[in-house]
Every structure is written in C-alpha cells, then in structure tokens.
mmCIF file of C-alpha atoms in Angstrom:
data_model
loop_
_atom_site.group_PDB
_atom_site.id
_atom_site.type_symbol
_atom_site.label_atom_id
_atom_site.label_comp_id
_atom_site.label_asym_id
_atom_site.label_seq_id
_atom_site.Cartn_x
_atom_site.Cartn_y
_atom_site.Cartn_z
ATOM 1 C CA UNK A 1 0.000 0.000 0.000
ATOM 2 C CA UNK A 2 1.106 3.530 -0.654
ATOM 3 C CA UNK A 3 2.159 5.753 2.232
ATOM 4 C CA UNK A 4 3.587 9.222 2.622
ATOM 5 C CA UNK A 5 5.686 10.612 5.465
ATOM 6 C CA UNK A 6 6.391 14.247 6.100
ATOM 7 C CA UNK A 7 8.920 14.121 8.939
ATOM 8 C CA UNK A 8 8.616 17.776 9.932
ATOM 9 C CA UNK A 9 5.362 18.833 11.560
ATOM 10 C CA UNK A 10 6.371 22.477 11.892
ATOM 11 C CA UNK A 11 9.196 24.489 10.329
ATOM 12 C CA UNK A 12 10.123 28.115 10.948
ATOM 13 C CA UNK A 13 12.336 30.061 8.553
ATOM 14 C CA UNK A 14 13.230 33.708 8.165
ATOM 15 C CA UNK A 15 11.894 35.716 5.269
ATOM 16 C CA UNK A 16 14.380 35.568 2.416
ATOM 17 C CA UNK A 17 15.922 32.305 3.580
ATOM 18 C CA UNK A 18 15.833 29.108 1.557
ATOM 19 C CA UNK A 19 13.341 26.361 2.288
ATOM 20 C CA UNK A 20 13.258 22.609 1.954
ATOM 21 C CA UNK A 21 10.284 20.519 3.045
ATOM 22 C CA UNK A 22 10.789 16.782 3.171
ATOM 23 C CA UNK A 23 8.534 14.082 1.790
ATOM 24 C CA UNK A 24 9.202 10.354 1.730
ATOM 25 C CA UNK A 25 6.903 7.853 0.120
ATOM 26 C CA UNK A 26 6.495 4.128 0.037
ATOM 27 C CA UNK A 27 5.359 2.533 -3.189
ATOM 28 C CA UNK A 28 6.696 -0.273 -5.334
ATOM 29 C CA UNK A 29 6.270 1.185 -8.785
ATOM 30 C CA UNK A 30 6.836 4.674 -10.115
ATOM 31 C CA UNK A 31 4.580 6.938 -8.109
ATOM 32 C CA UNK A 32 2.700 10.019 -9.119
ATOM 33 C CA UNK A 33 3.728 12.736 -6.647
ATOM 34 C CA UNK A 34 2.153 16.015 -5.684
ATOM 35 C CA UNK A 35 2.691 18.984 -3.414
ATOM 36 C CA UNK A 36 -0.300 21.003 -2.262
ATOM 37 C CA UNK A 37 -0.427 24.204 -0.208
ATOM 38 C CA UNK A 38 -3.201 25.227 2.177
ATOM 39 C CA UNK A 39 -3.410 28.805 3.352
ATOM 40 C CA UNK A 40 -5.289 29.415 6.619
ATOM 41 C CA UNK A 41 -9.007 28.880 6.211
ATOM 42 C CA UNK A 42 -8.658 27.819 2.589
ATOM 43 C CA UNK A 43 -8.800 24.655 0.545
ATOM 44 C CA UNK A 44 -5.762 22.961 -0.940
ATOM 45 C CA UNK A 45 -4.060 24.318 -4.037
ATOM 46 C CA UNK A 46 -1.766 22.285 -6.260
ATOM 47 C CA UNK A 47 1.813 23.584 -6.271
ATOM 48 C CA UNK A 48 3.396 21.015 -8.574
ATOM 49 C CA UNK A 49 3.251 17.408 -9.687
ATOM 50 C CA UNK A 50 5.512 14.667 -10.974
ATOM 51 C CA UNK A 51 4.333 11.890 -13.257
ATOM 52 C CA UNK A 52 7.430 10.992 -15.284
ATOM 53 C CA UNK A 53 10.380 12.497 -17.148
ATOM 54 C CA UNK A 54 12.601 15.221 -15.734
ATOM 55 C CA UNK A 55 13.007 14.574 -12.028
ATOM 56 C CA UNK A 56 13.197 18.284 -11.191
ATOM 57 C CA UNK A 57 9.782 19.846 -11.553
ATOM 58 C CA UNK A 58 8.858 23.490 -11.376
ATOM 59 C CA UNK A 59 5.651 24.693 -9.836
ATOM 60 C CA UNK A 60 3.781 27.858 -9.086
ATOM 61 C CA UNK A 61 4.913 30.585 -6.707
ATOM 62 C CA UNK A 62 8.605 29.835 -7.324
ATOM 63 C CA UNK A 63 8.551 26.334 -5.824
ATOM 64 C CA UNK A 64 10.346 23.307 -7.211
ATOM 65 C CA UNK A 65 10.643 19.659 -6.175
ATOM 66 C CA UNK A 66 13.029 16.878 -7.016
ATOM 67 C CA UNK A 67 12.077 13.230 -7.366
ATOM 68 C CA UNK A 68 14.817 10.924 -6.083
ATOM 69 C CA UNK A 69 13.894 7.320 -6.663
ATOM 70 C CA UNK A 70 16.898 5.963 -4.743
ATOM 71 C CA UNK A 71 15.819 7.846 -1.644
ATOM 72 C CA UNK A 72 12.039 7.512 -2.164
ATOM 73 C CA UNK A 73 11.815 11.245 -1.693
ATOM 74 C CA UNK A 74 10.108 14.216 -3.291
ATOM 75 C CA UNK A 75 11.344 17.249 -1.369
ATOM 76 C CA UNK A 76 9.927 20.704 -1.972
ATOM 77 C CA UNK A 77 12.288 23.675 -2.235
ATOM 78 C CA UNK A 78 12.204 27.414 -2.624
ATOM 79 C CA UNK A 79 15.329 29.598 -2.841
ATOM 80 C CA UNK A 80 13.905 32.575 -0.962
ATOM 81 C CA UNK A 81 10.669 32.496 1.014
ATOM 82 C CA UNK A 82 8.197 35.341 1.324
ATOM 83 C CA UNK A 83 5.883 36.078 4.245
ATOM 84 C CA UNK A 84 2.966 34.986 2.045
ATOM 85 C CA UNK A 85 4.409 31.452 1.900
ATOM 86 C CA UNK A 86 3.303 30.836 5.480
ATOM 87 C CA UNK A 87 0.853 27.948 5.134
ATOM 88 C CA UNK A 88 0.518 24.218 5.530
ATOM 89 C CA UNK A 89 2.085 22.009 2.876
ATOM 90 C CA UNK A 90 0.952 18.528 1.977
ATOM 91 C CA UNK A 91 2.749 15.892 -0.025
ATOM 92 C CA UNK A 92 0.601 13.257 -1.744
ATOM 93 C CA UNK A 93 1.247 10.074 -3.710
ATOM 94 C CA UNK A 94 -0.843 8.307 -6.303
ATOM 95 C CA UNK A 95 -0.260 5.435 -8.636
ATOM 96 C CA UNK A 96 -1.028 4.489 -12.199
ATOM 97 C CA UNK A 97 -4.448 2.879 -12.228
ATOM 98 C CA UNK A 98 -5.229 3.846 -8.649
ATOM 99 C CA UNK A 99 -8.341 5.830 -7.906
ATOM 100 C CA UNK A 100 -7.210 7.953 -5.015
ATOM 101 C CA UNK A 101 -4.295 9.834 -3.517
ATOM 102 C CA UNK A 102 -2.661 9.264 -0.153
ATOM 103 C CA UNK A 103 -1.732 12.448 1.702
ATOM 104 C CA UNK A 104 0.996 13.081 4.229
ATOM 105 C CA UNK A 105 0.181 14.652 7.562
ATOM 106 C CA UNK A 106 1.348 18.065 6.464
ATOM 107 C CA UNK A 107 4.114 20.491 7.422
ATOM 108 C CA UNK A 108 3.190 23.864 8.838
ATOM 109 C CA UNK A 109 5.503 26.641 7.672
ATOM 110 C CA UNK A 110 5.977 29.790 9.732
ATOM 111 C CA UNK A 111 7.908 32.751 8.346
ATOM 112 C CA UNK A 112 9.798 35.074 10.690
ATOM 113 C CA UNK A 113 10.086 38.681 9.532
ATOM 114 C CA UNK B 1 -15.824 28.780 -13.931
ATOM 115 C CA UNK B 2 -16.294 28.362 -10.182
ATOM 116 C CA UNK B 3 -14.289 25.121 -9.850
ATOM 117 C CA UNK B 4 -15.352 23.194 -6.750
ATOM 118 C CA UNK B 5 -17.873 24.750 -4.394
ATOM 119 C CA UNK B 6 -19.128 23.510 -1.034
ATOM 120 C CA UNK B 7 -22.293 24.307 0.882
ATOM 121 C CA UNK B 8 -22.512 25.297 3.713
ATOM 122 C CA UNK B 9 -19.250 26.899 4.866
ATOM 123 C CA UNK B 10 -19.993 26.498 8.560
ATOM 124 C CA UNK B 11 -22.460 24.433 10.550
ATOM 125 C CA UNK B 12 -23.099 23.600 14.178
ATOM 126 C CA UNK B 13 -25.074 20.450 14.971
ATOM 127 C CA UNK B 14 -26.250 18.821 18.144
ATOM 128 C CA UNK B 15 -25.459 15.172 18.774
ATOM 129 C CA UNK B 16 -27.929 12.975 16.935
ATOM 130 C CA UNK B 17 -28.953 15.555 14.336
ATOM 131 C CA UNK B 18 -28.547 14.887 10.647
ATOM 132 C CA UNK B 19 -27.283 17.015 7.802
ATOM 133 C CA UNK B 20 -26.087 16.906 4.213
ATOM 134 C CA UNK B 21 -23.040 18.638 2.783
ATOM 135 C CA UNK B 22 -23.199 19.525 -0.876
ATOM 136 C CA UNK B 23 -20.243 19.577 -3.249
ATOM 137 C CA UNK B 24 -20.561 20.835 -6.803
ATOM 138 C CA UNK B 25 -17.992 21.024 -9.603
ATOM 139 C CA UNK B 26 -18.288 22.611 -13.011
ATOM 140 C CA UNK B 27 -15.203 21.043 -14.614
ATOM 141 C CA UNK B 28 -16.945 17.900 -15.912
ATOM 142 C CA UNK B 29 -14.692 15.745 -13.717
ATOM 143 C CA UNK B 30 -15.424 12.051 -13.351
ATOM 144 C CA UNK B 31 -13.883 11.541 -9.920
ATOM 145 C CA UNK B 32 -15.081 13.209 -6.731
ATOM 146 C CA UNK B 33 -13.871 12.803 -3.154
ATOM 147 C CA UNK B 34 -14.820 13.691 0.391
ATOM 148 C CA UNK B 35 -12.050 14.186 2.968
ATOM 149 C CA UNK B 36 -11.976 15.213 6.566
ATOM 150 C CA UNK B 37 -9.106 17.204 8.045
ATOM 151 C CA UNK B 38 -8.245 17.025 11.722
ATOM 152 C CA UNK B 39 -5.240 18.549 13.510
ATOM 153 C CA UNK B 40 -2.179 16.320 13.172
ATOM 154 C CA UNK B 41 -4.054 13.797 11.016
ATOM 155 C CA UNK B 42 -3.678 15.324 7.581
ATOM 156 C CA UNK B 43 -6.420 14.535 5.100
ATOM 157 C CA UNK B 44 -8.344 11.299 5.428
ATOM 158 C CA UNK B 45 -10.539 9.998 2.661
ATOM 159 C CA UNK B 46 -14.137 9.321 3.696
ATOM 160 C CA UNK B 47 -15.827 8.247 0.448
ATOM 161 C CA UNK B 48 -15.205 8.749 -3.229
ATOM 162 C CA UNK B 49 -16.922 8.324 -6.574
ATOM 163 C CA UNK B 50 -15.496 7.326 -9.933
ATOM 164 C CA UNK B 51 -18.530 8.432 -11.904
ATOM 165 C CA UNK B 52 -22.200 9.291 -11.803
ATOM 166 C CA UNK B 53 -24.156 6.711 -9.834
ATOM 167 C CA UNK B 54 -21.069 5.146 -8.211
ATOM 168 C CA UNK B 55 -19.648 5.465 -4.711
ATOM 169 C CA UNK B 56 -16.903 3.693 -2.770
ATOM 170 C CA UNK B 57 -15.582 3.680 0.781
ATOM 171 C CA UNK B 58 -12.391 5.409 1.701
ATOM 172 C CA UNK B 59 -10.266 5.262 4.804
ATOM 173 C CA UNK B 60 -12.821 6.484 7.372
ATOM 174 C CA UNK B 61 -16.351 5.830 6.028
ATOM 175 C CA UNK B 62 -18.192 4.932 9.239
ATOM 176 C CA UNK B 63 -20.997 7.308 10.178
ATOM 177 C CA UNK B 64 -21.187 8.853 6.713
ATOM 178 C CA UNK B 65 -23.134 8.154 3.552
ATOM 179 C CA UNK B 66 -22.739 9.630 0.076
ATOM 180 C CA UNK B 67 -24.627 9.890 -3.173
ATOM 181 C CA UNK B 68 -23.661 10.897 -6.722
ATOM 182 C CA UNK B 69 -26.931 11.210 -8.586
ATOM 183 C CA UNK B 70 -25.556 13.832 -10.963
ATOM 184 C CA UNK B 71 -22.045 13.985 -12.344
ATOM 185 C CA UNK B 72 -21.463 17.486 -11.045
ATOM 186 C CA UNK B 73 -22.691 16.896 -7.481
ATOM 187 C CA UNK B 74 -21.427 14.745 -4.620
ATOM 188 C CA UNK B 75 -23.386 14.751 -1.357
ATOM 189 C CA UNK B 76 -22.053 13.741 2.039
ATOM 190 C CA UNK B 77 -24.606 12.830 4.684
ATOM 191 C CA UNK B 78 -24.396 12.430 8.426
ATOM 192 C CA UNK B 79 -27.445 10.527 9.661
ATOM 193 C CA UNK B 80 -26.767 10.897 13.394
ATOM 194 C CA UNK B 81 -23.972 13.332 14.137
ATOM 195 C CA UNK B 82 -21.456 12.596 16.877
ATOM 196 C CA UNK B 83 -18.882 14.905 18.511
ATOM 197 C CA UNK B 84 -16.142 12.789 16.872
ATOM 198 C CA UNK B 85 -17.362 14.115 13.517
ATOM 199 C CA UNK B 86 -16.353 17.647 14.422
ATOM 200 C CA UNK B 87 -13.916 18.440 11.643
ATOM 201 C CA UNK B 88 -13.263 20.400 8.486
ATOM 202 C CA UNK B 89 -14.637 18.624 5.436
ATOM 203 C CA UNK B 90 -13.163 19.055 1.987
ATOM 204 C CA UNK B 91 -14.527 17.984 -1.333
ATOM 205 C CA UNK B 92 -12.270 17.453 -4.338
ATOM 206 C CA UNK B 93 -12.632 16.402 -7.953
ATOM 207 C CA UNK B 94 -10.334 15.149 -10.693
ATOM 208 C CA UNK B 95 -10.387 14.000 -14.293
ATOM 209 C CA UNK B 96 -10.120 10.282 -14.821
ATOM 210 C CA UNK B 97 -6.572 8.972 -14.406
ATOM 211 C CA UNK B 98 -4.773 12.326 -14.075
ATOM 212 C CA UNK B 99 -4.929 12.292 -10.293
ATOM 213 C CA UNK B 100 -4.615 16.056 -10.031
ATOM 214 C CA UNK B 101 -7.328 16.934 -7.555
ATOM 215 C CA UNK B 102 -9.050 20.287 -7.268
ATOM 216 C CA UNK B 103 -10.318 21.171 -3.829
ATOM 217 C CA UNK B 104 -13.253 23.142 -2.537
ATOM 218 C CA UNK B 105 -12.908 25.746 0.235
ATOM 219 C CA UNK B 106 -14.108 23.399 2.988
ATOM 220 C CA UNK B 107 -16.970 23.129 5.476
ATOM 221 C CA UNK B 108 -16.258 23.573 9.156
ATOM 222 C CA UNK B 109 -18.612 21.344 11.154
ATOM 223 C CA UNK B 110 -18.957 21.380 14.919
ATOM 224 C CA UNK B 111 -21.009 18.754 16.712
ATOM 225 C CA UNK B 112 -21.883 19.586 20.320
#
C-alpha cells in the first residue's frame, strides 16, 4: 500500500531564507507525486506534480521539487521564502491505475520577519 | 468557472442531528472525493466516486453516507452526528486517471 511521510510537523524560517520541506513515500512502482499548499481557512491548491520524465519539476509561486527514486523522496524547495508562503504544505502520492491519492500529515511553515 | 464549491461553509449540529453537505464542480470531472481534516491527522478519505451513480468507501467511512446522482454533485450525509465528527470537510474532484485533484474551500462542522 502507498504511504507518505512528512517528517517535519512544523518548520520556521526567516523571510528571504531558503526552504526545503521533506517528503518520503512508500510505493513499489513509479509513483505520481504532488505537493499542495493550504493557506489558513482555505482549501488545498496544487503547487506542482511529478508523473514521469525530468526529475526536477517546477511549480507555481517559485517552488520546485526533485524526485529521487533511490531515496524515495520528493522534497519541496524554494530559494527565498516570502511572508505569504506561510501555510501548511501537503505531499501526496498516487499510482497508475489507482483511484485515489494518499496524503501526508502536512508540514506547517511559519515565516519570521 | 467556479471550480469546486461547497455548501454550507460552517455548521453547528447537536449530537444525533442529521445534515447533508453539498459539493458541486463545473469542470466535468469524473472523480469526486470527500475528505476530513483534523489537527495532526492530515487529510483522510471518507468516500469517493469514480462516476455518476457510483460510490466507494475510503479510509474512514463509518458514520457517513454519500450519493452521486448527478455527475457534477457529490453529497455527504451524516445521519446521526457525533462529537467525533467535528472536523473540516473538503470535497475534491479530478479527471479520470490524471490524479490532479481540485479542492473546494471546505466546510467547518462542529457537533456539540
């Protein structure tokens, strides 16, 4: 069965600093991977996705993620965070032929001014 | 194009009362999902549908029922609400096999 682990429940970074949010998955075949962002009081918005091909994917709002099969990871990065990036971030995994996604528990990001 | 909408946005119920949450999407998506979100638990799938007239159980289906009579609508029902069902409920939809899900804004439900 698929599973997703986000090891960091809460991360605090300073505005302008770089960011990396970790995501590890468990799945036998090539997974479909997603990062979503949830601003306070809002629904989830897709940041980026990986299905196949180039393992470095670019998303919206200046985010990128890298698929590393050897490490079963799909970490989210941003070179310089902005105060508006404060939100909760969810990693999710799907599979070819599957009918649903499995979500991680989320990482809450706080930005210090 | 409104995307995914949910009605109502907030609701307070007393234990034992019933209610229905409505999800509507205007993207002609085949798949629709109901999740609940609780602190520290992430998103947990309650029920889902792979097309009009179909429903299937997710991870936490007990105490909930669903119906998909029209392709654009997916209803979530609570027949006898319990305090353990206090949560934020999200609906999502996706095209067949692309897995990219679009989420509604959520319904905050409190059961006292």
